mmCIF file of C-alpha atoms and ligand atoms in Angstrom:
data_model
loop_
_atom_site.group_PDB
_atom_site.id
_atom_site.type_symbol
_atom_site.label_atom_id
_atom_site.label_comp_id
_atom_site.label_asym_id
_atom_site.label_seq_id
_atom_site.Cartn_x
_atom_site.Cartn_y
_atom_site.Cartn_z
ATOM 1 C CA MET J 1 5.775 34.902 -10.968
ATOM 2 C CA LYS J 2 6.685 32.448 -13.711
ATOM 3 C CA GLU J 3 3.902 30.117 -14.798
ATOM 4 C CA ASN J 4 4.631 26.422 -14.309
ATOM 5 C CA LEU J 5 3.761 24.704 -17.597
ATOM 6 C CA LEU J 6 4.125 21.172 -16.194
ATOM 7 C CA GLY J 7 0.526 20.939 -14.983
ATOM 8 C CA LEU J 8 -1.225 22.594 -17.935
ATOM 9 C CA ASP J 9 -3.287 20.312 -20.143
ATOM 10 C CA ALA J 10 -3.597 20.957 -23.904
ATOM 11 C CA ALA J 11 -6.321 23.582 -23.475
ATOM 12 C CA GLY J 12 -4.422 25.321 -20.677
ATOM 13 C CA LEU J 13 -1.193 25.442 -22.687
ATOM 14 C CA GLU J 14 -3.034 26.746 -25.723
ATOM 15 C CA ARG J 15 -4.515 29.555 -23.633
ATOM 16 C CA PHE J 16 -1.050 30.346 -22.314
ATOM 17 C CA PHE J 17 0.385 30.642 -25.844
ATOM 18 C CA GLN J 18 -2.589 32.503 -27.262
ATOM 19 C CA ALA J 19 -2.368 35.101 -24.508
ATOM 20 C CA ARG J 20 1.192 35.739 -25.736
ATOM 21 C CA GLY J 21 0.182 36.031 -29.383
ATOM 22 C CA GLU J 22 1.522 32.576 -30.331
ATOM 23 C CA LYS J 23 -0.102 29.969 -32.561
ATOM 24 C CA PRO J 24 -1.775 26.900 -30.932
ATOM 25 C CA PHE J 25 0.662 24.477 -32.591
ATOM 26 C CA ARG J 26 3.438 25.999 -30.448
ATOM 27 C CA ALA J 27 1.571 24.715 -27.427
ATOM 28 C CA ARG J 28 1.613 21.193 -28.849
ATOM 29 C CA GLN J 29 5.326 21.431 -29.640
ATOM 30 C CA VAL J 30 6.161 22.520 -26.116
ATOM 31 C CA GLN J 31 3.864 19.887 -24.651
ATOM 32 C CA ARG J 32 5.764 17.175 -26.525
ATOM 33 C CA TRP J 33 9.088 18.522 -25.325
ATOM 34 C CA ILE J 34 7.977 18.581 -21.724
ATOM 35 C CA HIS J 35 6.088 15.314 -21.475
ATOM 36 C CA GLN J 36 7.409 13.078 -24.243
ATOM 37 C CA LEU J 37 11.048 14.034 -23.991
ATOM 38 C CA GLY J 38 11.143 15.084 -20.347
ATOM 39 C CA GLU J 39 12.730 18.442 -21.200
ATOM 40 C CA ALA J 40 12.550 21.196 -18.588
ATOM 41 C CA ASP J 41 14.857 23.737 -20.243
ATOM 42 C CA PHE J 42 13.268 25.954 -22.913
ATOM 43 C CA ALA J 43 16.708 26.796 -24.307
ATOM 44 C CA ARG J 44 17.035 23.186 -25.498
ATOM 45 C CA MET J 45 13.691 23.109 -27.342
ATOM 46 C CA SER J 46 15.457 23.308 -30.653
ATOM 47 C CA ASP J 47 12.505 23.622 -33.005
ATOM 48 C CA LEU J 48 11.333 26.871 -31.384
ATOM 49 C CA SER J 49 12.712 30.231 -32.494
ATOM 50 C CA LYS J 50 15.378 31.804 -30.318
ATOM 51 C CA ALA J 51 13.010 34.686 -29.593
ATOM 52 C CA LEU J 52 10.274 32.335 -28.347
ATOM 53 C CA ARG J 53 12.719 30.331 -26.242
ATOM 54 C CA ASP J 54 13.910 33.549 -24.590
ATOM 55 C CA LYS J 55 10.358 34.721 -24.026
ATOM 56 C CA LEU J 56 9.414 31.410 -22.411
ATOM 57 C CA GLY J 57 12.492 31.497 -20.227
ATOM 58 C CA GLU J 58 11.353 34.837 -18.840
ATOM 59 C CA SER J 59 7.690 34.095 -18.231
ATOM 60 C CA ALA J 60 7.443 30.350 -17.664
ATOM 61 C CA CYS J 61 9.115 27.333 -16.063
ATOM 62 C CA VAL J 62 8.843 23.548 -15.926
ATOM 63 C CA ASP J 63 9.029 22.942 -12.243
ATOM 64 C CA ALA J 64 8.787 19.477 -10.654
ATOM 65 C CA PRO J 65 9.019 18.743 -6.943
ATOM 66 C CA GLN J 66 12.157 17.186 -5.535
ATOM 67 C CA ILE J 67 12.590 13.492 -4.868
ATOM 68 C CA VAL J 68 13.897 13.100 -1.340
ATOM 69 C CA GLY J 69 13.652 9.344 -0.921
ATOM 70 C CA ASP J 70 14.073 6.345 -3.209
ATOM 71 C CA GLU J 71 13.650 2.800 -1.908
ATOM 72 C CA ASN J 72 13.678 -0.583 -3.638
ATOM 73 C CA THR J 73 12.512 -4.069 -2.816
ATOM 74 C CA ALA J 74 13.733 -7.360 -4.220
ATOM 75 C CA ASP J 75 10.564 -7.770 -6.310
ATOM 76 C CA GLY J 76 11.362 -4.555 -8.225
ATOM 77 C CA THR J 77 8.811 -2.340 -6.460
ATOM 78 C CA ARG J 78 10.229 1.108 -5.987
ATOM 79 C CA LYS J 79 8.922 3.906 -3.808
ATOM 80 C CA TRP J 80 9.725 7.579 -4.231
ATOM 81 C CA LEU J 81 9.167 10.208 -1.618
ATOM 82 C CA VAL J 82 8.247 13.444 -3.389
ATOM 83 C CA LYS J 83 8.668 16.629 -1.408
ATOM 84 C CA VAL J 84 5.939 19.004 -2.509
ATOM 85 C CA ASP J 85 6.733 21.831 -0.073
ATOM 86 C CA GLY J 86 8.571 22.521 3.157
ATOM 87 C CA ALA J 87 6.110 20.551 5.268
ATOM 88 C CA ASN J 88 4.685 17.896 2.954
ATOM 89 C CA ALA J 89 5.892 14.859 1.098
ATOM 90 C CA VAL J 90 3.789 12.358 -0.846
ATOM 91 C CA GLU J 91 4.644 8.971 -2.271
ATOM 92 C CA SER J 92 4.603 7.367 -5.687
ATOM 93 C CA VAL J 93 5.149 3.661 -6.159
ATOM 94 C CA PHE J 94 6.423 1.947 -9.288
ATOM 95 C CA ILE J 95 5.250 -1.660 -9.661
ATOM 96 C CA PRO J 96 6.765 -3.630 -12.571
ATOM 97 C CA GLU J 97 5.023 -6.844 -13.608
ATOM 98 C CA THR J 98 5.342 -9.104 -16.612
ATOM 99 C CA GLY J 99 3.799 -7.350 -19.583
ATOM 100 C CA ARG J 100 3.067 -4.095 -17.804
ATOM 101 C CA ALA J 101 4.314 -1.601 -15.247
ATOM 102 C CA THR J 102 2.082 0.476 -13.035
ATOM 103 C CA LEU J 103 2.733 3.781 -11.335
ATOM 104 C CA CYS J 104 0.637 4.447 -8.246
ATOM 105 C CA VAL J 105 0.261 8.197 -7.692
ATOM 106 C CA SER J 106 -0.953 10.422 -4.871
ATOM 107 C CA SER J 107 -3.564 13.149 -5.296
ATOM 108 C CA GLN J 108 -3.489 14.870 -1.897
ATOM 109 C CA ALA J 109 -1.074 15.294 1.014
ATOM 110 C CA GLY J 110 -3.031 13.384 3.636
ATOM 111 C CA CYS J 111 -6.748 12.648 3.444
ATOM 112 C CA VAL J 112 -9.758 14.052 5.226
ATOM 113 C CA LEU J 113 -11.878 10.902 5.068
ATOM 114 C CA ASP J 114 -10.266 8.880 7.849
ATOM 115 C CA CYS J 115 -11.073 5.288 6.888
ATOM 116 C CA SER J 116 -10.317 3.278 10.013
ATOM 117 C CA PHE J 117 -7.729 0.952 8.402
ATOM 118 C CA CYS J 118 -5.766 3.572 6.406
ATOM 119 C CA ALA J 119 -2.459 5.149 7.373
ATOM 120 C CA THR J 120 -3.012 8.187 5.152
ATOM 121 C CA GLY J 121 -6.339 8.823 6.871
ATOM 122 C CA LYS J 122 -4.667 8.646 10.273
ATOM 123 C CA GLN J 123 -2.305 11.372 9.176
ATOM 124 C CA GLY J 124 -5.133 13.839 8.576
ATOM 125 C CA PHE J 125 -5.595 16.199 5.660
ATOM 126 C CA ASN J 126 -3.000 18.722 4.742
ATOM 127 C CA ARG J 127 -3.648 19.981 1.224
ATOM 128 C CA ASN J 128 -4.612 19.221 -2.339
ATOM 129 C CA LEU J 129 -1.798 18.576 -4.792
ATOM 130 C CA THR J 130 -1.678 20.850 -7.835
ATOM 131 C CA SER J 131 -2.057 19.341 -11.307
ATOM 132 C CA ALA J 132 1.691 19.945 -11.775
ATOM 133 C CA GLU J 133 2.489 17.980 -8.605
ATOM 134 C CA ILE J 134 0.264 15.103 -9.725
ATOM 135 C CA VAL J 135 1.602 14.813 -13.273
ATOM 136 C CA ALA J 136 5.137 15.429 -11.988
ATOM 137 C CA GLN J 137 5.013 12.014 -10.325
ATOM 138 C CA LEU J 138 4.765 10.419 -13.776
ATOM 139 C CA TRP J 139 7.205 12.889 -15.336
ATOM 140 C CA LEU J 140 9.807 12.221 -12.606
ATOM 141 C CA ALA J 141 9.323 8.445 -12.671
ATOM 142 C CA ASN J 142 10.004 8.376 -16.415
ATOM 143 C CA ARG J 143 13.070 10.511 -15.894
ATOM 144 C CA ILE J 144 14.490 8.350 -13.123
ATOM 145 C CA LEU J 145 13.760 5.165 -15.034
ATOM 146 C CA GLY J 146 15.780 6.610 -17.897
ATOM 147 C CA VAL J 147 12.958 6.513 -20.416
ATOM 148 C CA GLN J 148 14.208 8.193 -23.579
ATOM 149 C CA ARG J 149 10.916 8.778 -25.295
ATOM 150 C CA ARG J 150 7.664 8.635 -23.393
ATOM 151 C CA THR J 151 6.092 6.939 -26.371
ATOM 152 C CA ASP J 152 8.056 3.867 -25.245
ATOM 153 C CA ARG J 153 5.438 3.555 -22.493
ATOM 154 C CA VAL J 154 7.685 1.963 -19.921
ATOM 155 C CA ILE J 155 4.956 2.940 -17.498
ATOM 156 C CA SER J 156 1.905 1.375 -19.101
ATOM 157 C CA ASN J 157 -0.669 1.979 -16.363
ATOM 158 C CA VAL J 158 -1.389 4.660 -13.784
ATOM 159 C CA VAL J 159 -3.548 4.132 -10.696
ATOM 160 C CA PHE J 160 -4.678 6.858 -8.303
ATOM 161 C CA MET J 161 -4.248 4.655 -5.255
ATOM 162 C CA GLY J 162 -1.548 6.536 -3.385
ATOM 163 C CA MET J 163 -2.258 9.143 -0.766
ATOM 164 C CA GLY J 164 -5.509 11.080 -0.828
ATOM 165 C CA GLU J 165 -9.013 10.951 -2.240
ATOM 166 C CA PRO J 166 -8.836 11.959 -5.926
ATOM 167 C CA MET J 167 -12.552 12.785 -6.123
ATOM 168 C CA LEU J 168 -12.052 15.558 -3.572
ATOM 169 C CA ASN J 169 -9.416 17.192 -5.783
ATOM 170 C CA LEU J 170 -10.865 16.893 -9.283
ATOM 171 C CA ASP J 171 -9.968 20.462 -10.260
ATOM 172 C CA ASN J 172 -6.353 19.282 -10.272
ATOM 173 C CA VAL J 173 -6.834 15.578 -10.975
ATOM 174 C CA ILE J 174 -8.749 16.149 -14.245
ATOM 175 C CA PRO J 175 -6.037 18.239 -16.011
ATOM 176 C CA ALA J 176 -3.469 15.655 -14.848
ATOM 177 C CA LEU J 177 -5.637 12.842 -16.265
ATOM 178 C CA ARG J 178 -6.021 14.701 -19.562
ATOM 179 C CA LEU J 179 -2.235 14.922 -19.866
ATOM 180 C CA MET J 180 -1.870 11.224 -19.123
ATOM 181 C CA LEU J 181 -4.315 10.444 -21.947
ATOM 182 C CA ASP J 182 -3.046 13.052 -24.429
ATOM 183 C CA ASP J 183 -1.206 11.689 -27.485
ATOM 184 C CA ASN J 184 1.093 14.705 -27.335
ATOM 185 C CA ALA J 185 2.009 13.796 -23.754
ATOM 186 C CA TYR J 186 1.796 10.257 -22.304
ATOM 187 C CA GLY J 187 -0.818 8.733 -24.616
ATOM 188 C CA LEU J 188 -2.192 6.188 -22.154
ATOM 189 C CA SER J 189 -5.562 4.669 -22.972
ATOM 190 C CA ARG J 190 -8.520 5.396 -20.690
ATOM 191 C CA ARG J 191 -8.641 1.762 -19.624
ATOM 192 C CA ARG J 192 -5.091 1.917 -18.358
ATOM 193 C CA VAL J 193 -5.651 4.868 -16.060
ATOM 194 C CA THR J 194 -7.670 4.044 -12.952
ATOM 195 C CA VAL J 195 -9.066 6.433 -10.385
ATOM 196 C CA SER J 196 -9.886 4.871 -7.016
ATOM 197 C CA THR J 197 -12.506 6.417 -4.750
ATOM 198 C CA SER J 198 -13.957 5.645 -1.367
ATOM 199 C CA GLY J 199 -17.309 6.645 -2.866
ATOM 200 C CA VAL J 200 -17.554 10.418 -3.277
ATOM 201 C CA ILE J 201 -20.697 10.415 -5.415
ATOM 202 C CA PRO J 202 -20.644 13.999 -6.787
ATOM 203 C CA GLY J 203 -17.037 13.400 -7.846
ATOM 204 C CA MET J 204 -17.948 10.157 -9.610
ATOM 205 C CA ASP J 205 -20.645 11.973 -11.590
ATOM 206 C CA ARG J 206 -18.287 14.796 -12.511
ATOM 207 C CA LEU J 207 -15.509 12.445 -13.620
ATOM 208 C CA ARG J 208 -18.012 10.521 -15.737
ATOM 209 C CA ASP J 209 -18.986 13.727 -17.534
ATOM 210 C CA GLU J 210 -15.547 15.289 -17.885
ATOM 211 C CA CYS J 211 -12.972 12.525 -18.193
ATOM 212 C CA PRO J 212 -14.239 8.958 -17.803
ATOM 213 C CA VAL J 213 -11.322 6.657 -17.060
ATOM 214 C CA ALA J 214 -11.406 3.228 -15.411
ATOM 215 C CA LEU J 215 -13.012 3.390 -11.977
ATOM 216 C CA ALA J 216 -12.220 1.480 -8.801
ATOM 217 C CA VAL J 217 -14.467 1.856 -5.768
ATOM 218 C CA SER J 218 -13.234 1.019 -2.281
ATOM 219 C CA LEU J 219 -16.130 -1.081 -1.053
ATOM 220 C CA HIS J 220 -14.678 -3.045 1.883
ATOM 221 C CA ALA J 221 -18.127 -4.034 3.163
ATOM 222 C CA ALA J 222 -21.401 -4.871 1.440
ATOM 223 C CA ASN J 223 -23.716 -3.739 4.262
ATOM 224 C CA ASP J 224 -24.153 -0.183 5.521
ATOM 225 C CA ALA J 225 -23.629 -0.887 9.230
ATOM 226 C CA LEU J 226 -20.156 -2.336 8.685
ATOM 227 C CA ARG J 227 -19.212 0.055 5.895
ATOM 228 C CA ASP J 228 -20.180 3.016 8.125
ATOM 229 C CA ARG J 229 -17.481 1.841 10.536
ATOM 230 C CA LEU J 230 -14.756 1.160 7.995
ATOM 231 C CA VAL J 231 -15.390 4.010 5.562
ATOM 232 C CA PRO J 232 -17.072 6.848 7.518
ATOM 233 C CA LEU J 233 -18.030 8.541 4.239
ATOM 234 C CA ASN J 234 -20.643 5.793 3.876
ATOM 235 C CA ARG J 235 -22.831 7.653 6.379
ATOM 236 C CA LYS J 236 -23.097 10.445 3.843
ATOM 237 C CA TYR J 237 -23.242 8.290 0.701
ATOM 238 C CA PRO J 238 -24.708 4.881 1.635
ATOM 239 C CA LEU J 239 -24.492 1.760 -0.485
ATOM 240 C CA ARG J 240 -27.799 2.136 -2.313
ATOM 241 C CA GLU J 241 -26.750 5.554 -3.625
ATOM 242 C CA LEU J 242 -23.198 4.380 -4.277
ATOM 243 C CA ILE J 243 -24.414 1.506 -6.455
ATOM 244 C CA ALA J 244 -26.680 3.878 -8.381
ATOM 245 C CA ALA J 245 -23.684 6.188 -8.978
ATOM 246 C CA CYS J 246 -21.606 3.195 -10.183
ATOM 247 C CA ASN J 247 -24.341 2.338 -12.691
ATOM 248 C CA ARG J 248 -24.428 5.940 -13.922
ATOM 249 C CA TYR J 249 -20.642 5.854 -14.290
ATOM 250 C CA LEU J 250 -20.778 2.674 -16.327
ATOM 251 C CA GLU J 251 -22.827 4.441 -19.014
ATOM 252 C CA LYS J 252 -19.630 6.325 -19.961
ATOM 253 C CA ALA J 253 -16.814 4.202 -18.528
ATOM 254 C CA PRO J 254 -14.088 2.809 -20.807
ATOM 255 C CA ARG J 255 -14.649 -0.620 -19.257
ATOM 256 C CA ASP J 256 -17.946 -2.346 -18.702
ATOM 257 C CA PHE J 257 -17.321 -3.040 -15.032
ATOM 258 C CA ILE J 258 -16.363 -1.272 -11.806
ATOM 259 C CA THR J 259 -13.512 -2.726 -9.789
ATOM 260 C CA PHE J 260 -14.565 -3.154 -6.170
ATOM 261 C CA GLU J 261 -11.591 -3.044 -3.841
ATOM 262 C CA TYR J 262 -12.093 -5.033 -0.665
ATOM 263 C CA VAL J 263 -9.457 -4.883 2.054
ATOM 264 C CA MET J 264 -9.281 -8.192 3.939
ATOM 265 C CA LEU J 265 -9.454 -7.527 7.674
ATOM 266 C CA ASP J 266 -9.252 -10.593 9.881
ATOM 267 C CA GLY J 267 -12.509 -11.275 11.721
ATOM 268 C CA VAL J 268 -14.019 -7.944 10.612
ATOM 269 C CA ASN J 269 -15.277 -8.210 7.019
ATOM 270 C CA ASP J 270 -13.892 -11.552 5.824
ATOM 271 C CA SER J 271 -16.447 -14.215 6.859
ATOM 272 C CA GLU J 272 -18.386 -16.478 4.497
ATOM 273 C CA ALA J 273 -21.528 -14.461 5.255
ATOM 274 C CA HIS J 274 -19.696 -11.278 4.227
ATOM 275 C CA ALA J 275 -18.629 -12.959 1.001
ATOM 276 C CA ARG J 276 -22.224 -13.959 0.206
ATOM 277 C CA GLU J 277 -23.308 -10.377 0.866
ATOM 278 C CA ALA J 278 -20.602 -9.106 -1.489
ATOM 279 C CA ALA J 279 -21.736 -11.609 -4.136
ATOM 280 C CA ALA J 280 -25.353 -10.472 -3.780
ATOM 281 C CA LEU J 281 -24.365 -6.820 -4.177
ATOM 282 C CA ALA J 282 -22.666 -7.716 -7.461
ATOM 283 C CA GLY J 283 -26.082 -8.592 -8.844
ATOM 284 C CA ARG J 284 -26.907 -4.871 -8.854
ATOM 285 C CA VAL J 285 -23.893 -3.557 -10.809
ATOM 286 C CA ARG J 286 -21.395 -5.013 -13.284
ATOM 287 C CA CYS J 287 -18.235 -5.398 -11.233
ATOM 288 C CA LYS J 288 -15.107 -7.333 -10.471
ATOM 289 C CA TYR J 289 -13.623 -7.809 -7.037
ATOM 290 C CA ASN J 290 -10.049 -7.043 -6.089
ATOM 291 C CA LEU J 291 -9.231 -8.443 -2.653
ATOM 292 C CA ILE J 292 -6.450 -6.555 -0.877
ATOM 293 C CA PRO J 293 -4.763 -8.269 2.070
ATOM 294 C CA PHE J 294 -4.641 -5.620 4.801
ATOM 295 C CA ASN J 295 -1.252 -3.970 5.266
ATOM 296 C CA PRO J 296 -0.660 -3.287 8.928
ATOM 297 C CA PHE J 297 0.989 -0.134 10.244
ATOM 298 C CA ALA J 298 1.922 1.136 13.691
ATOM 299 C CA GLY J 299 -0.909 2.077 16.012
ATOM 300 C CA VAL J 300 -3.696 0.120 14.316
ATOM 301 C CA ASP J 301 -5.497 -2.914 15.768
ATOM 302 C CA TYR J 302 -6.610 -4.669 12.591
ATOM 303 C CA ARG J 303 -4.892 -7.806 11.370
ATOM 304 C CA ARG J 304 -4.547 -9.222 7.880
ATOM 305 C CA SER J 305 -6.883 -12.118 7.049
ATOM 306 C CA SER J 306 -5.115 -15.463 6.680
ATOM 307 C CA PRO J 307 -4.434 -16.720 3.132
ATOM 308 C CA GLU J 308 -6.950 -19.514 3.821
ATOM 309 C CA ARG J 309 -9.747 -17.069 4.710
ATOM 310 C CA ILE J 310 -8.941 -14.928 1.675
ATOM 311 C CA ARG J 311 -9.018 -18.014 -0.544
ATOM 312 C CA ARG J 312 -12.391 -19.066 0.867
ATOM 313 C CA PHE J 313 -13.827 -15.550 0.408
ATOM 314 C CA ALA J 314 -12.625 -15.471 -3.200
ATOM 315 C CA GLU J 315 -14.064 -18.911 -3.845
ATOM 316 C CA ILE J 316 -17.555 -17.859 -2.746
ATOM 317 C CA LEU J 317 -17.439 -14.871 -5.091
ATOM 318 C CA GLN J 318 -16.145 -17.037 -7.942
ATOM 319 C CA ARG J 319 -18.889 -19.610 -7.418
ATOM 320 C CA ALA J 320 -21.351 -16.764 -7.848
ATOM 321 C CA GLY J 321 -19.836 -16.222 -11.293
ATOM 322 C CA LEU J 322 -17.694 -13.201 -10.433
ATOM 323 C CA THR J 323 -14.164 -12.360 -11.502
ATOM 324 C CA VAL J 324 -11.917 -12.015 -8.466
ATOM 325 C CA THR J 325 -8.278 -11.073 -8.197
ATOM 326 C CA THR J 326 -6.274 -11.079 -5.003
ATOM 327 C CA ARG J 327 -3.620 -8.428 -4.818
ATOM 328 C CA LYS J 328 -0.129 -9.688 -4.272
ATOM 329 C CA THR J 329 1.401 -8.034 -1.263
ATOM 330 C CA ARG J 330 4.349 -6.179 -2.637
ATOM 331 C CA GLY J 331 6.684 -3.586 -1.356
ATOM 332 C CA ASP J 332 6.019 -4.704 2.222
ATOM 333 C CA GLY J 333 9.582 -4.076 3.286
ATOM 334 C CA ILE J 334 9.517 -0.428 2.284
ATOM 335 C CA ALA J 335 6.043 0.409 3.598
ATOM 336 C CA ALA J 336 5.000 0.992 0.001
ATOM 337 C CA ALA J 337 2.029 -1.287 0.136
ATOM 338 C CA CYS J 338 -1.419 0.260 -0.165
ATOM 339 C CA GLY J 339 -2.521 2.317 2.712
ATOM 340 C CA GLN J 340 0.925 2.537 4.208
ATOM 341 C CA LEU J 341 1.768 5.671 2.356
ATOM 342 C CA ALA J 342 1.813 7.886 5.389
ATOM 343 C CA GLY J 343 4.490 10.147 3.954
ATOM 344 C CA ASP J 344 6.905 12.101 5.958
ATOM 345 C CA VAL J 345 4.823 13.157 8.861
ATOM 346 C CA GLU J 346 6.573 16.048 10.462
ATOM 347 C CA ASP J 347 3.778 17.499 12.481
ATOM 348 C CA ARG J 348 1.058 14.986 13.135
ATOM 349 C CA THR J 349 -0.631 17.099 15.759
ATOM 350 C CA ARG J 350 -1.154 19.999 13.422
ATOM 351 C CA ARG J 351 -2.498 17.770 10.713
ATOM 352 C CA ARG J 352 -4.839 16.004 13.065
ATOM 353 C CA SER J 353 -6.315 19.281 14.247
ATOM 354 C CA LEU J 354 -6.673 20.350 10.618
ATOM 355 C CA ARG J 355 -8.565 17.176 9.855
ATOM 356 C CA LEU J 356 -10.911 17.591 12.802
ATOM 357 C CA LYS J 357 -11.623 21.132 11.719
ATOM 358 C CA GLU J 358 -12.463 19.969 8.197
ATOM 359 C CA VAL J 359 -14.764 17.266 9.454
ATOM 360 C CA ARG J 360 -16.655 19.701 11.644
ATOM 361 C CA ALA J 361 -16.953 22.281 8.902
HETATM 362 N N1 LIG K 1 -8.778 7.456 -1.412
HETATM 363 C C1 LIG K 1 -8.935 6.514 -2.447
HETATM 364 C C2 LIG K 1 -7.637 6.116 -3.124
HETATM 365 C C3 LIG K 1 -6.432 5.885 -2.251
HETATM 366 S S1 LIG K 1 -6.433 4.482 -1.201
HETATM 367 C C4 LIG K 1 -9.671 5.299 -1.949
HETATM 368 O O1 LIG K 1 -9.879 5.170 -0.752
HETATM 369 O O2 LIG K 1 -10.085 4.500 -2.792
HETATM 370 C C5 LIG K 1 -6.153 3.129 -2.342
HETATM 371 C C6 LIG K 1 -6.676 1.785 -1.824
HETATM 372 O O3 LIG K 1 -5.901 1.314 -0.711
HETATM 373 C C7 LIG K 1 -8.120 1.870 -1.317
HETATM 374 O O4 LIG K 1 -8.888 0.794 -1.776
HETATM 375 C C8 LIG K 1 -7.918 1.798 0.175
HETATM 376 O O5 LIG K 1 -9.085 1.402 0.820
HETATM 377 C C9 LIG K 1 -6.782 0.832 0.291
HETATM 378 N N2 LIG K 1 -6.128 0.827 1.591
HETATM 379 C C10 LIG K 1 -6.023 1.846 2.475
HETATM 380 N N3 LIG K 1 -5.361 1.452 3.572
HETATM 381 C C11 LIG K 1 -5.019 0.151 3.391
HETATM 382 C C12 LIG K 1 -4.297 -0.810 4.173
HETATM 383 N N4 LIG K 1 -3.758 -0.486 5.354
HETATM 384 N N5 LIG K 1 -4.134 -2.043 3.656
HETATM 385 C C13 LIG K 1 -4.629 -2.353 2.435
HETATM 386 N N6 LIG K 1 -5.300 -1.497 1.654
HETATM 387 C C14 LIG K 1 -5.507 -0.258 2.132
HETATM 388 FE FE1 LIG K 2 -8.580 8.558 2.340
HETATM 389 FE FE2 LIG K 2 -8.662 6.443 0.693
HETATM 390 FE FE3 LIG K 2 -7.275 6.342 3.009
HETATM 391 FE FE4 LIG K 2 -9.945 6.386 3.066
HETATM 392 S S1 LIG K 2 -8.637 4.765 2.195
HETATM 393 S S2 LIG K 2 -8.582 7.606 4.371
HETATM 394 S S3 LIG K 2 -10.393 7.727 1.345
HETATM 395 S S4 LIG K 2 -6.830 7.648 1.258
#
């Protein structure tokens, strides 16, 4: 079988070339062709010898998944449905803003963790994406957006806030991150690449040691009883341990704070008492809060907090001296808002049974 070079980071590509008796600088040349120029055809890599181009054509490929859906909203948000195999599709969302543009990528098809307010969780877990499938989301987005040279950085930021829990797929997420940071590929700074986790502590420690990028933690509640209900993983990794892991992460993080994401669920976690609890927690770790108005989806009972309640919650945090941002709700019309990325669910029953099996295991 031909080896797909799209997901190989610098070290992986070097190993590939060395095994074929080629010099390491060939790996860097090919990496620039693939990621900076978006080239998938070895025959067009004009600074390689004809013999090497032929050899690559026989033993390797640059293979990205197919885009099977492309939707726009008036605010410029664009959602792509990326078909990763016959049964699975994941979503990537492009969010242009003044001064920057963010691509939100998926790391898994489905998710095993089943947070009670999340559409991906409801879908169950199907499989991990490969590093090629993760980096392909950025590669394809650049291609579709007509970026000539990746050094133009049309996409200035990447967030792992699409489908899946990145910390449960670090074997593939880390090579993809390394490519995003590599000057011979996308050259993004560590502060502009954010991994979001629901609090998988061993993963946080591993990422800190192997590839510390900006970290967002999905908090959603500042007491264990409520967080147990919203984020079931909290029963395994409760708040005290989570905060300790955040502090360990900060020793290596490219920013001196953790972003706490807090989904605003009407009457569930959005009272003034909850806000005071969240402010108190911030005394134990350097953090900023990002309030996310809940995005409803079919079959779920939660409602989005009113703008007034969100404003009040933010005000209490701000009075405590914290930095708070409230996420604009974008892409509503195309179900591209956070947590609505349920993908193309073809066989929900099978996925659900898969998820239950995983949880029991
Ligand atoms: N699994 C990771 C990353 C993907 S989810 C995590 O949980 O952090 C990205 C963010 O979207 C998380 O903060 C998640 O809690 C939030 N989210 C999930 N469902 C949502 C919904 N319906 N409305 C608003 N935010 C949601
Ligand atoms: Fe998984 Fe994140 Fe959704 Fe929870 S919020 S189910 S961890 S994708």
